[in-house]
XYZ file of C-alpha atoms in Angstrom:
541
model
C 43.147 -9.920 -25.316
C 40.963 -9.314 -28.122
C 37.300 -7.393 -27.698
C 34.575 -9.822 -27.614
C 31.816 -8.375 -30.095
C 29.404 -11.565 -29.885
C 28.995 -9.775 -25.871
C 29.204 -6.382 -27.919
C 26.232 -7.281 -29.789
C 24.599 -8.236 -27.312
C 25.120 -4.726 -25.150
C 23.917 -2.890 -27.884
C 21.099 -4.958 -28.597
C 20.048 -4.494 -24.949
C 20.860 -0.851 -25.174
C 18.505 -0.207 -27.929
C 15.713 -2.446 -26.032
C 16.254 0.652 -23.148
C 16.283 3.420 -25.166
C 13.076 2.369 -27.495
C 10.898 1.417 -23.931
C 12.253 4.684 -22.814
C 11.280 7.065 -25.644
C 8.322 5.200 -25.708
C 7.358 5.530 -22.402
C 8.108 9.681 -22.729
C 4.839 10.123 -24.739
C 3.131 8.670 -21.947
C 3.806 12.470 -20.705
C 0.359 13.990 -20.792
C 2.403 17.544 -21.323
C 5.653 18.256 -22.188
C 5.579 21.799 -20.605
C 4.756 21.053 -17.551
C 8.043 21.168 -15.171
C 5.794 19.602 -12.794
C 4.544 16.318 -14.621
C 8.065 15.827 -15.847
C 9.432 15.408 -12.389
C 6.918 13.813 -10.049
C 4.980 12.292 -13.616
C 1.612 13.786 -12.690
C 1.597 11.777 -9.446
C 0.178 9.383 -11.737
C 2.245 6.359 -11.092
C 0.484 3.234 -10.181
C 1.359 0.420 -7.803
C 2.895 -2.045 -9.880
C 5.451 0.067 -11.709
C 6.103 2.077 -7.947
C 7.484 -1.010 -6.554
C 9.826 -1.899 -9.189
C 10.944 1.668 -10.219
C 11.344 1.976 -6.291
C 13.286 -1.331 -5.635
C 15.472 -0.984 -9.533
C 16.032 2.736 -7.885
C 17.871 0.944 -5.233
C 19.128 -2.076 -6.571
C 21.791 -0.518 -8.572
C 25.517 -1.298 -9.791
C 27.225 -0.211 -6.477
C 24.559 -2.105 -4.618
C 25.035 -5.591 -6.420
C 28.627 -4.772 -7.373
C 29.994 -3.491 -3.770
C 28.138 -6.006 -1.725
C 30.079 -8.903 -3.722
C 33.241 -6.624 -3.157
C 32.508 -6.630 0.503
C 31.472 -10.571 0.870
C 34.402 -11.519 -0.552
C 36.886 -9.107 0.275
C 35.831 -8.591 4.618
C 32.883 -11.020 5.153
C 29.519 -11.413 5.226
C 28.903 -9.127 8.340
C 30.522 -5.918 7.263
C 27.863 -6.386 4.025
C 25.357 -3.774 5.832
C 24.392 -1.767 2.988
C 21.646 -4.449 1.619
C 19.563 -4.964 4.941
C 20.743 -1.071 5.758
C 19.198 0.947 2.507
C 15.892 -2.225 3.136
C 15.394 -0.475 6.633
C 15.525 3.104 5.507
C 12.843 2.314 3.014
C 10.850 1.030 6.134
C 11.294 3.795 8.354
C 10.657 6.445 5.019
C 7.545 4.523 4.375
C 6.622 4.640 8.224
C 7.883 8.083 9.464
C 8.162 10.361 6.241
C 6.000 8.548 3.108
C 3.236 9.623 4.097
C 3.717 13.087 5.445
C 5.466 14.125 2.383
C 3.098 12.380 0.269
C -0.293 14.095 2.151
C 1.044 18.129 1.974
C 1.639 17.943 -1.828
C 5.473 18.770 -2.214
C 6.688 18.071 -5.890
C 10.601 17.596 -4.229
C 12.473 17.037 -0.590
C 13.401 20.286 -0.655
C 10.046 21.940 -0.824
C 9.733 21.554 3.434
C 12.801 23.525 3.708
C 12.324 26.054 1.550
C 8.658 26.723 3.542
C 9.066 26.704 6.597
C 12.431 28.502 6.421
C 12.411 30.146 3.267
C 14.263 29.807 -0.164
C 17.890 30.872 0.617
C 17.817 28.213 3.637
C 15.667 25.717 1.329
C 18.774 26.537 -1.278
C 21.856 25.102 1.530
C 20.504 22.076 1.526
C 20.795 21.016 -2.253
C 24.325 21.151 -1.826
C 24.326 17.546 0.818
C 21.368 16.776 -1.787
C 23.548 17.302 -5.051
C 26.637 15.571 -3.540
C 24.948 12.217 -2.667
C 23.077 12.028 -5.983
C 26.455 12.956 -8.261
C 28.188 10.649 -6.083
C 25.745 7.986 -6.102
C 25.785 7.635 -10.057
C 29.549 7.649 -10.537
C 29.608 4.886 -7.491
C 26.904 2.605 -10.031
C 28.720 4.400 -13.567
C 32.207 3.185 -11.644
C 30.427 -0.374 -11.253
C 29.056 -0.628 -14.963
C 32.417 0.126 -16.324
C 35.004 -2.662 -14.861
C 32.379 -5.008 -15.653
C 32.573 -4.116 -19.511
C 36.015 -3.979 -19.282
C 36.490 -7.714 -17.805
C 33.626 -9.482 -20.027
C 33.807 -7.638 -22.694
C 37.422 -5.992 -23.205
C 36.474 -2.830 -23.687
C 38.527 0.590 -22.254
C 36.409 1.550 -19.218
C 36.121 5.182 -20.791
C 33.991 3.895 -23.280
C 31.307 2.008 -21.919
C 31.076 4.622 -19.107
C 29.781 7.080 -21.771
C 27.845 5.176 -23.644
C 25.866 4.454 -20.716
C 25.347 7.479 -19.671
C 24.738 9.219 -22.865
C 21.758 6.285 -22.920
C 20.682 7.309 -19.958
C 20.048 10.719 -19.934
C 18.922 10.880 -23.784
C 15.180 8.853 -22.394
C 16.153 11.147 -19.050
C 16.047 14.149 -20.724
C 12.650 13.151 -22.886
C 10.528 11.267 -21.046
C 11.306 12.403 -17.310
C 9.743 10.609 -14.357
C 7.487 8.433 -16.574
C 10.868 6.915 -19.470
C 12.119 6.271 -15.897
C 10.103 4.736 -14.220
C 8.873 2.468 -16.945
C 12.957 1.245 -17.865
C 12.576 0.361 -15.038
C 10.676 -2.291 -14.995
C 12.273 -3.646 -17.556
C 15.673 -2.961 -15.680
C 14.404 -5.211 -12.704
C 13.318 -8.344 -14.812
C 16.147 -7.819 -16.728
C 18.551 -7.448 -13.814
C 16.872 -10.666 -11.465
C 16.975 -13.394 -14.351
C 19.885 -12.411 -15.085
C 21.670 -12.412 -12.027
C 20.199 -15.743 -11.060
C 21.051 -17.174 -14.009
C 24.702 -16.507 -12.672
C 24.225 -18.704 -9.689
C 23.803 -22.571 -11.065
C 27.082 -21.970 -13.735
C 29.015 -20.151 -11.260
C 29.101 -22.798 -8.520
C 28.854 -25.723 -9.788
C 32.880 -25.272 -11.683
C 35.273 -27.701 -11.162
C 37.378 -24.681 -9.499
C 34.805 -23.873 -6.783
C 34.422 -25.415 -3.366
C 31.025 -25.526 -1.838
C 30.629 -22.557 -0.116
C 29.412 -24.247 2.708
C 32.367 -25.553 3.305
C 34.996 -23.680 5.351
C 32.577 -20.711 4.852
C 34.874 -18.062 5.742
C 33.280 -15.848 3.126
C 30.813 -14.818 6.291
C 33.497 -13.263 8.484
C 35.380 -12.823 11.156
C 34.403 -10.052 14.035
C 37.085 -7.269 14.717
C 36.469 -6.158 18.272
C 38.558 -3.062 16.718
C 36.110 -2.130 14.041
C 32.637 -2.025 16.394
C 32.647 1.447 16.297
C 32.775 1.251 12.664
C 30.475 -0.740 11.942
C 27.669 1.309 14.176
C 28.971 4.321 12.233
C 27.600 2.593 8.863
C 25.034 0.703 9.930
C 23.961 3.844 11.098
C 24.370 5.922 8.300
C 22.724 3.039 5.601
C 19.492 3.107 7.779
C 19.161 6.672 8.244
C 20.976 8.379 6.492
C 19.178 6.003 3.366
C 16.301 7.852 4.125
C 16.998 12.489 2.657
C 17.644 11.302 -1.036
C 15.608 12.695 -3.870
C 15.187 9.722 -5.833
C 13.011 8.177 -3.012
C 10.847 11.023 -2.391
C 10.617 11.133 -5.902
C 8.889 8.147 -6.246
C 6.799 8.702 -2.519
C 5.071 12.408 -4.194
C 4.483 10.823 -7.956
C 2.279 7.830 -5.787
C -1.523 8.398 -6.314
C -2.458 8.592 -3.074
C -0.275 8.594 0.711
C -1.330 4.872 1.154
C 0.589 3.491 -1.972
C 3.519 5.563 -1.701
C 3.685 4.066 2.006
C 2.952 0.618 0.302
C 6.140 1.571 -1.992
C 8.851 2.088 0.887
C 7.755 -1.387 2.636
C 7.764 -2.988 -1.021
C 11.576 -2.055 -1.576
C 12.894 -3.100 1.166
C 11.905 -6.404 0.596
C 12.952 -6.703 -2.841
C 16.312 -4.952 -1.582
C 16.560 -7.532 0.232
C 16.050 -10.234 -1.779
C 18.324 -8.445 -4.556
C 20.952 -8.901 -2.080
C 20.728 -12.792 -2.371
C 22.714 -12.914 -5.607
C 25.233 -10.819 -5.358
C 26.442 -12.425 -1.613
C 26.356 -16.032 -3.495
C 28.107 -15.030 -6.100
C 31.064 -12.939 -3.864
C 31.156 -16.248 -1.671
C 31.743 -18.670 -4.654
C 35.265 -16.406 -5.593
C 36.285 -16.776 -1.993
C 36.361 -20.701 -2.334
C 37.313 -20.489 -5.953
C 40.803 -21.621 -6.942
C 41.476 -19.733 -9.410
C 44.702 -21.074 -10.481
C 42.269 -23.999 -12.182
C 40.416 -21.001 -14.624
C 41.729 -18.444 -17.509
C 42.684 -15.972 -15.427
C 45.341 -14.655 -17.040
C 46.176 -12.682 -13.089
C 45.483 -15.473 -9.910
C 45.963 -11.973 -8.006
C 43.611 -10.238 -9.624
C 40.813 -10.698 -7.496
C 42.617 -9.979 -4.070
C 44.348 -7.347 -5.779
C 41.233 -5.440 -6.665
C 38.185 -6.624 -5.356
C 35.971 -4.470 -6.848
C 36.138 -6.839 -10.045
C 35.101 -10.002 -8.082
C 31.311 -9.680 -9.567
C 32.680 -9.096 -13.204
C 35.531 -11.906 -13.232
C 33.318 -14.539 -11.865
C 30.805 -13.994 -14.337
C 33.753 -14.490 -16.677
C 35.510 -17.078 -15.663
C 33.484 -19.369 -13.776
C 30.148 -19.209 -16.666
C 29.424 -20.018 -20.389
C 30.023 -16.796 -22.547
C 26.211 -16.499 -22.877
C 25.532 -16.507 -19.572
C 28.443 -14.239 -19.618
C 26.825 -11.371 -21.531
C 23.739 -11.635 -19.778
C 25.438 -11.626 -16.846
C 26.568 -8.079 -18.640
C 22.851 -6.608 -19.277
C 21.752 -7.814 -15.750
C 25.038 -5.425 -14.229
C 24.138 -2.647 -17.132
C 20.166 -2.692 -16.144
C 21.820 -2.098 -12.317
C 23.570 1.040 -13.419
C 21.013 2.768 -15.635
C 18.165 1.695 -13.335
C 19.529 4.049 -10.602
C 21.829 6.482 -12.880
C 18.867 7.518 -14.505
C 17.548 8.107 -11.046
C 19.847 10.077 -9.745
C 20.151 12.009 -12.520
C 16.503 13.205 -12.828
C 16.500 13.788 -9.008
C 20.065 15.728 -8.951
C 18.135 18.568 -11.367
C 14.242 18.186 -10.716
C 15.979 19.668 -7.471
C 18.121 22.244 -9.281
C 15.278 23.564 -11.051
C 12.077 23.454 -9.105
C 14.482 24.739 -5.550
C 17.004 26.891 -6.753
C 16.905 28.514 -10.606
C 13.478 28.994 -9.808
C 12.614 29.791 -6.454
C 15.882 31.794 -5.926
C 17.738 32.921 -9.245
C 14.540 32.734 -11.691
C 11.440 33.504 -10.149
C 9.004 34.370 -13.069
C 10.881 31.802 -15.247
C 7.800 29.931 -17.396
C 7.145 26.461 -17.208
C 8.708 25.805 -20.788
C 12.216 27.834 -19.554
C 12.141 25.278 -16.645
C 11.918 22.202 -18.602
C 15.167 23.165 -20.827
C 16.131 23.877 -17.800
C 16.182 20.835 -16.513
C 17.519 18.589 -19.393
C 19.901 20.650 -19.747
C 20.908 20.486 -15.654
C 20.742 16.335 -16.357
C 23.436 16.356 -18.655
C 25.469 19.130 -16.926
C 24.896 16.270 -13.864
C 25.161 12.913 -15.889
C 29.175 14.607 -16.771
C 29.696 14.861 -13.411
C 29.056 11.854 -12.471
C 30.658 10.050 -15.474
C 33.638 12.255 -14.484
C 33.823 11.112 -11.215
C 33.279 7.091 -12.180
C 36.622 7.185 -13.928
C 38.299 8.457 -10.528
C 37.717 7.041 -7.391
C 39.109 2.415 -7.284
C 36.403 1.510 -4.736
C 33.064 0.782 -6.047
C 32.318 -0.162 -2.264
C 33.962 2.848 -0.478
C 31.912 5.486 -3.015
C 28.633 3.691 -2.357
C 28.720 3.952 1.331
C 30.103 7.775 0.760
C 27.572 8.471 -1.443
C 25.158 8.343 1.857
C 27.907 10.083 3.887
C 27.377 13.999 3.759
C 23.529 13.190 3.477
C 23.422 11.222 6.401
C 25.147 13.904 9.024
C 23.688 17.423 7.130
C 20.400 16.628 6.155
C 19.138 13.491 7.673
C 18.517 15.637 10.978
C 17.613 18.289 9.307
C 14.395 16.726 7.222
C 13.622 15.410 10.628
C 13.139 18.533 12.459
C 11.993 20.104 9.356
C 8.614 17.511 9.096
C 8.502 16.373 12.828
C 9.833 19.111 15.365
C 7.355 21.719 15.274
C 9.604 25.026 16.424
C 12.309 24.187 14.226
C 13.508 27.438 12.473
C 15.845 28.955 10.444
C 18.039 30.101 13.711
C 18.384 26.155 14.931
C 18.654 24.636 11.220
C 21.240 27.050 10.001
C 23.899 26.502 13.202
C 22.402 22.750 13.052
C 23.868 22.686 9.132
C 27.382 24.803 10.478
C 27.959 22.478 12.990
C 27.627 18.759 11.160
C 29.753 20.331 7.830
C 32.291 21.659 10.913
C 32.831 18.035 12.357
C 32.209 15.304 10.060
C 35.044 17.086 7.995
C 37.335 17.276 11.117
C 36.650 13.163 10.817
C 38.573 13.372 8.008
C 37.934 10.689 5.183
C 40.288 8.619 3.464
C 38.146 8.399 -0.092
C 38.134 11.844 -0.371
C 42.030 12.233 0.893
C 41.379 14.720 3.957
C 43.402 14.680 7.413
C 42.029 13.601 10.889
C 41.459 17.695 12.919
C 40.008 15.925 15.752
C 41.201 12.663 17.085
C 37.728 11.104 18.692
C 38.583 8.660 21.660
C 40.406 5.427 19.982
C 42.177 6.766 17.264
C 44.766 5.066 16.343
C 47.370 4.961 12.914
C 45.094 7.511 11.328
C 41.635 5.587 11.776
C 38.602 7.158 12.884
C 37.283 3.721 15.634
C 34.668 5.700 17.043
C 31.316 5.964 14.992
C 32.052 10.010 14.647
C 29.856 10.333 11.513
C 27.028 9.326 13.849
C 28.312 11.693 16.680
C 28.202 14.388 14.312
C 24.826 13.788 13.099
C 23.449 13.439 16.699
C 24.795 16.987 18.000
C 23.933 18.573 14.500
C 20.075 17.320 15.321
C 21.146 18.537 19.241
C 21.965 21.985 17.556
C 18.407 21.715 16.057
C 16.620 21.029 18.383
C 18.441 23.017 21.519
C 18.850 26.521 19.808
C 15.475 26.858 17.555
C 13.774 25.753 21.241
C 15.203 29.591 22.076
C 15.277 31.767 20.170
C 11.249 30.538 19.680
C 10.821 31.328 22.977
C 13.176 34.286 23.700
C 11.790 36.009 20.573
C 7.472 34.988 21.298
C 8.453 36.326 25.041
C 9.616 39.166 24.571
C 13.126 39.308 25.457
C 14.577 39.982 22.516
C 13.224 42.500 20.158
C 12.396 42.334 16.964
C 14.899 44.093 15.144
C 17.465 41.328 16.370
C 15.003 38.318 14.401
C 17.548 38.417 11.253
C 16.371 35.820 9.286
C 12.242 37.649 9.997
C 11.227 34.337 11.505
C 9.440 36.283 14.125
C 7.450 39.523 14.323
C 6.719 41.129 18.292
C 3.577 42.861 18.991
C 3.103 44.863 21.632
C 1.952 43.445 24.657
C -0.920 45.254 24.319
C -1.780 43.896 21.429
C -2.627 40.208 22.087
C -4.217 38.895 19.200
C -1.404 39.260 17.269
C 1.825 39.027 19.073
C 4.639 36.273 18.709
C 3.790 35.453 15.357
C 5.930 33.490 12.032
C 6.745 36.508 9.715
C 5.598 34.333 6.988
C 2.233 35.233 8.593
C 2.667 38.930 8.756
C 1.555 40.286 6.480
C -1.680 38.468 6.242
C -1.969 39.532 10.128
C -1.679 43.255 8.110
C -4.566 42.403 6.575
C -6.630 41.123 9.181
C -6.054 44.235 11.315
C -7.816 46.792 8.738
C -10.255 44.819 7.435
C -11.190 43.716 11.603
C -11.823 39.771 10.726
C -9.921 36.954 11.067
C -8.996 35.651 8.051
C -8.432 32.131 6.787
C -5.069 30.175 8.349
C -5.512 32.664 11.782
C -8.436 33.253 14.117
C -8.138 34.056 17.731
C -4.065 34.491 17.556
C -3.255 31.593 16.595
C -2.420 29.032 13.101
C -5.059 27.376 12.362
C -4.861 24.682 9.260
C -5.276 26.878 5.565
C -8.363 25.150 3.171
């Protein structure tokens, strides 16, 4: 079929608008040679911009395309991502946002490196990076599918161009550019998606969605375990993302950080309504009454449901606006993910592990080059996977199993230490990988209860997460007691988490190794230093 040049011109205009806004917002960056200014926008993100950028970050191409796909193919009861991620934002606001912002962290990985050391904290970068890159790949794939259907352009071209524009304005403006383009993208997304509904719903090929609503889905008791597993994954695995904490940590106050989380939770639910309706409309469509070249296409490739509805059930002008909405959704999440990945690498790996003496200018340029690398990797992956929804949910898989129990413990379990964290890390990876995964092509090494025909019907992801959490807490607690009681000798403390002092000097018994140097100075000066008093750690001023 011929390329729709009118739509091509419309999408070019949209891309130019986003690029101009992004480059204009880059001027707000007060110091382009300050890495923290680029990462958290000088902690100057206010309420309005913050709400828009927080919501737009979650409502991406995978979110809207994937929701429409699963409502059409499996039913509304299996479309868990909208309410799952909404709950995760609310939980993040309740239990993590205020604490993280009050302590002045720059990235999500900072508390790990503060407590466990740079190298152990660096290990947390692996699941965090995996989630961010897969997330970017999912939403870029959603855009490629949409553009190929509506404009008849090759998927490769649309994905590559979108990734290049996203990297460009993020490259120059950092979080300021990302936040302000999110504002424009969110407005385009909201009006574009809602505009599709009345035109597609009133098309002659569409039956009323209230009539025999099979799009709601039919419950299968064998799916109970996987359904619970994915629900837990989305609710708790949606918390430990740098894209989320980047907005939390850039907020002006801890209270604003919490408000952003709660507001975005509500926004995610609102923005899920149009794709749900589009999935329902597709299920009630007699495709034989449309101009679609292959009536089996929606069944054979349900990930194309949203662009098919836009293309064949709405007028051309509306379809081009709908394409703009999808493009906005993709870019609003892709830029956040690319910036998040580069921020973690530069601050928590490059600066703290590889080049401790790197200048701020070097860090900024390293961050920019990392954006290009992450964008390239996500683009390559986006052209590999078939199902948008499978890739979308896989994004939070390793983040949930590996990173969530670690974040929970490092923030809310004071006795957590490197021994428990490392053991829990290994245990989480083992049990998760042993459960297998069809998307990654991994066979199941452990066949959990109810395993049948190559399918795990047991919530093995949540099981792996809980085992990891219990491991972190139990190993940390036991070794803390053993070292502090003197049962284990100092030379066995290979990670130097504790320093055991002879019992005759009670004042300096059993304190963290990070404070050992400060205590030695205290002993020489024979006076308490800021941070310790009477053998007990106190809050540093």
